[in-house]
Coordinates of C-alpha atoms and ligand atoms in Angstrom, one line a residue:
M40 CA 10.9 -12.3 13.5
N41 CA 11.2 -14.3 10.4
I42 CA 12.4 -12.8 7.2
E43 CA 8.9 -11.7 6.2
G44 CA 8.1 -10.5 9.7
D45 CA 5.5 -11.6 12.4
R46 CA 2.0 -12.3 11.5
L47 CA 0.0 -10.6 14.4
E48 CA -3.7 -11.0 13.2
T49 CA -5.9 -12.0 10.4
F50 CA -9.2 -10.9 9.1
L51 CA -11.9 -12.0 6.4
A52 CA -11.4 -15.6 6.8
G53 CA -7.7 -15.3 6.4
R54 CA -7.7 -13.1 3.3
V55 CA -6.3 -10.2 5.3
T56 CA -3.1 -10.4 7.5
V57 CA -1.5 -7.9 9.6
V58 CA 2.2 -8.2 9.8
H59 CA 4.9 -6.4 11.9
G60 CA 7.8 -6.5 9.3
D61 CA 9.6 -4.9 6.4
L62 CA 7.5 -4.4 3.3
T63 CA 10.5 -4.9 0.9
R64 CA 10.9 -8.3 2.3
Q65 CA 7.3 -9.6 1.4
S66 CA 7.1 -12.4 -1.1
V67 CA 3.9 -11.4 -2.8
D68 CA 2.8 -10.6 -6.3
A69 CA 3.0 -6.9 -5.6
I70 CA 3.9 -4.5 -2.8
V71 CA 2.5 -1.0 -2.6
N72 CA 4.7 2.0 -2.6
A73 CA 3.7 5.1 -0.6
A74 CA 5.1 7.3 -3.3
N75 CA 4.9 11.1 -4.1
S76 CA 3.6 12.5 -7.3
S77 CA 7.0 12.7 -8.9
L78 CA 7.4 9.0 -8.8
L79 CA 11.2 9.6 -8.6
G80 CA 11.7 8.3 -5.1
G81 CA 12.0 9.9 -1.7
G82 CA 12.5 8.8 1.9
G83 CA 10.4 6.4 4.0
V84 CA 9.0 3.2 2.4
D85 CA 9.6 4.8 -1.0
G86 CA 13.2 5.1 -0.4
A87 CA 13.4 1.5 1.0
I88 CA 11.6 0.1 -2.0
H89 CA 14.0 1.8 -4.6
H90 CA 17.0 0.9 -2.4
A91 CA 16.0 -2.7 -2.2
G92 CA 14.6 -3.1 -5.7
G93 CA 17.3 -1.4 -7.6
P94 CA 17.3 1.1 -10.7
E95 CA 14.9 -0.9 -12.8
I96 CA 12.1 0.5 -10.7
L97 CA 13.1 4.2 -11.1
A98 CA 13.6 3.6 -14.8
A99 CA 10.0 2.3 -15.1
C100 CA 8.6 5.2 -13.1
R101 CA 10.4 7.7 -15.3
E102 CA 8.9 6.0 -18.4
I103 CA 5.4 6.2 -16.7
R104 CA 6.1 9.9 -16.1
R105 CA 7.2 10.3 -19.8
T106 CA 4.3 8.5 -21.4
Q107 CA 1.3 8.7 -19.0
Y108 CA 1.8 11.3 -16.4
P109 CA 4.0 14.1 -17.4
Q110 CA 2.5 16.3 -14.7
G111 CA 3.1 13.6 -12.0
L112 CA 0.8 10.9 -10.5
P113 CA -2.3 12.5 -9.0
T114 CA -3.0 11.8 -5.3
G115 CA -5.2 8.7 -5.0
E116 CA -4.0 7.2 -8.3
A117 CA -2.0 4.1 -8.8
V118 CA 0.4 2.7 -11.4
I119 CA 2.4 -0.6 -11.7
T120 CA 6.1 -1.3 -12.4
T121 CA 8.4 -4.2 -12.2
G122 CA 9.5 -5.3 -8.7
G123 CA 13.2 -5.2 -9.9
Q124 CA 15.3 -7.2 -7.3
L125 CA 12.6 -7.3 -4.7
P126 CA 11.1 -10.6 -3.8
A127 CA 7.8 -9.2 -5.0
R128 CA 7.2 -9.4 -8.8
F129 CA 5.7 -5.9 -9.1
V130 CA 5.4 -2.5 -7.3
I131 CA 2.2 -0.6 -7.3
H132 CA 3.0 3.1 -6.7
T133 CA 0.3 5.3 -5.2
V134 CA 0.3 8.8 -3.8
G135 CA -1.4 9.3 -0.5
P136 CA -2.9 12.6 0.7
V137 CA -0.8 14.9 2.7
K138 CA -2.9 15.4 5.8
G139 CA -4.8 18.6 5.7
A140 CA -4.0 19.3 1.9
H141 CA -7.6 18.3 0.8
G142 CA -9.6 19.5 3.7
E143 CA -12.5 17.2 4.3
E144 CA -11.5 15.1 1.4
D145 CA -8.5 13.6 2.9
P146 CA -10.2 10.3 3.7
V147 CA -11.8 10.1 0.1
Y148 CA -8.1 10.3 -1.3
L149 CA -6.6 7.8 1.2
A150 CA -9.5 5.3 0.4
S151 CA -8.7 5.8 -3.2
C152 CA -5.1 4.8 -2.7
Y153 CA -6.2 1.4 -1.4
R154 CA -9.0 0.9 -3.8
R155 CA -7.1 1.9 -7.0
S156 CA -4.0 -0.3 -5.9
L157 CA -6.4 -3.3 -5.4
E158 CA -8.1 -2.6 -8.8
V159 CA -4.5 -2.4 -10.5
A160 CA -3.6 -5.7 -8.9
R161 CA -6.8 -7.3 -10.1
E162 CA -6.3 -5.8 -13.7
N163 CA -3.0 -7.5 -13.8
G164 CA -4.3 -10.8 -12.6
L165 CA -2.4 -10.6 -9.4
R166 CA -3.4 -12.6 -6.3
S167 CA -1.5 -11.3 -3.5
I168 CA -0.6 -7.7 -2.3
A169 CA 1.1 -6.1 0.6
F170 CA 0.5 -2.5 1.8
P171 CA 2.3 -0.1 4.1
A172 CA 0.3 2.3 6.1
I173 CA 0.1 4.9 3.3
S174 CA 0.4 8.5 4.4
T175 CA 0.9 8.0 8.1
G176 CA 4.5 8.8 8.0
I177 CA 6.1 11.7 6.3
F178 CA 2.6 12.8 5.0
G179 CA 1.4 13.1 8.5
Y180 CA -1.9 11.3 8.4
P181 CA -3.1 10.2 12.0
R182 CA -2.5 6.4 12.0
E183 CA -5.8 5.7 14.0
E184 CA -8.0 7.5 11.3
A185 CA -5.9 6.0 8.6
A186 CA -6.7 2.5 10.2
V187 CA -10.4 3.1 9.8
V188 CA -10.1 4.2 6.0
A189 CA -7.8 1.4 5.2
S190 CA -9.8 -1.4 6.7
R191 CA -13.1 -0.2 5.5
T192 CA -11.9 0.2 1.9
I193 CA -10.1 -3.1 1.7
A194 CA -13.2 -4.9 3.2
E195 CA -15.4 -3.1 0.6
F196 CA -13.2 -4.2 -2.3
L197 CA -12.8 -7.8 -1.1
A198 CA -16.5 -8.2 -0.5
S199 CA -17.1 -8.0 -4.3
D200 CA -13.7 -9.6 -5.5
G201 CA -12.9 -13.2 -5.8
T202 CA -9.4 -12.8 -7.6
I203 CA -7.3 -11.5 -4.7
T204 CA -6.6 -14.2 -2.2
E205 CA -4.1 -12.3 0.2
V206 CA -3.8 -8.8 1.5
R207 CA -0.9 -8.0 3.8
L208 CA -0.9 -4.9 6.0
V209 CA 2.8 -4.4 7.0
F210 CA 3.8 -2.3 9.7
F211 CA 7.3 -1.3 10.3
S212 CA 6.9 -0.6 14.0
R213 CA 5.0 -2.8 16.4
S214 CA 3.3 0.3 18.0
D215 CA 2.0 1.2 14.4
A216 CA 0.7 -2.4 14.1
E217 CA -0.9 -2.1 17.5
A218 CA -2.6 1.2 16.6
F219 CA -4.0 -0.4 13.5
L220 CA -5.5 -3.4 15.4
Q221 CA -7.2 -1.2 18.0
N222 CA -8.7 1.0 15.2
Q223 CA -9.5 -1.3 12.3
V224 CA -13.1 -1.7 11.3
F225 CA -13.0 -5.1 9.5
P226 CA -16.1 -7.2 9.9
A227 CA -16.0 -9.5 13.1
Q228 CA -14.8 -13.0 12.3
G229 CA -17.7 -15.3 11.9
Ligands
LIG1227 N1 8.3 -1.5 5.7 C1 7.1 -1.2 6.0 N2 6.6 0.0 6.4 C2 7.6 1.0 6.3 C3 8.9 0.8 5.9 C4 9.2 -0.5 5.4 N3 10.5 -0.8 5.0 N4 9.5 2.0 5.9 C5 8.6 2.9 6.5 N5 7.4 2.3 6.6 C6 6.2 2.9 7.2 C7 6.4 4.1 8.0 O1 6.8 3.8 9.3 C8 4.9 4.7 7.9 O2 4.2 4.0 8.9 O3 5.4 3.2 6.1 C9 4.4 4.2 6.6 C10 4.3 5.3 5.4 O4 5.3 6.3 5.8 P1 6.2 7.0 4.6 O5 7.1 6.1 3.9 O6 6.7 8.1 5.2 O7 5.0 7.4 3.5 P2 3.9 8.6 3.5 O8 3.6 9.0 4.9 O9 2.8 8.1 2.6 O10 4.7 9.8 2.9 C11 5.1 9.8 1.6 O11 7.4 10.0 1.9 O12 9.1 8.7 1.2 C12 8.4 9.8 1.0 O13 8.5 9.9 -1.4 C13 7.6 9.6 -0.4 O14 7.1 11.8 -0.5 C14 6.6 10.7 -0.2 C15 6.2 10.6 1.3

């Protein structure tokens, strides 16, 4: 595996790449953090990002809490901070749904995480973005269902967007990447 991981598959004429690797190693404009509403760090990919990116990221998150979201970042919303010491220039923090916490609305909130993160990237003139499998770890979202929501939402966004040239879906485990590839619903390659 090279430093940015193994490219397993591409979709949408190469605009989307599925990678088996470490999100914190991705050299893209922004990586997406599967945060919690406090924005003050946690385990999983959140912990890895703060550990690798350093204290600047947490300081920026604290400032966002102070100035924009004193009650915490709502599920499905997204905000952007510096990438600190990461290879990525920025981190886009989003809060995925805890499976079962929103009843039938879980997929709606998960789709919002992907859509709002892509919108924030576009609003900031970014060209490349890398996602983890939001909510499929500590938040317990089944990875098969999440794959359908993520791929459908990303495809819908890219169909009407010309600015974002690269979306990476980065899976820490090979089995998670395989589960995604088995369940994704990207349009068939032309
Ligand atoms: N690179 C890529 N993917 C990773 C990495 C990494 N370095 N570390 C973990 N992952 C994967 C997990 O294996 C999982 O598939 O990211 C996916 C999301 O898992 P979590 O990080 O547990 O995120 P989530 O399920 O959204 O739960 C969020 O966990 O870390 C806390 O503060 C966070 O409370 C929040 C909750």
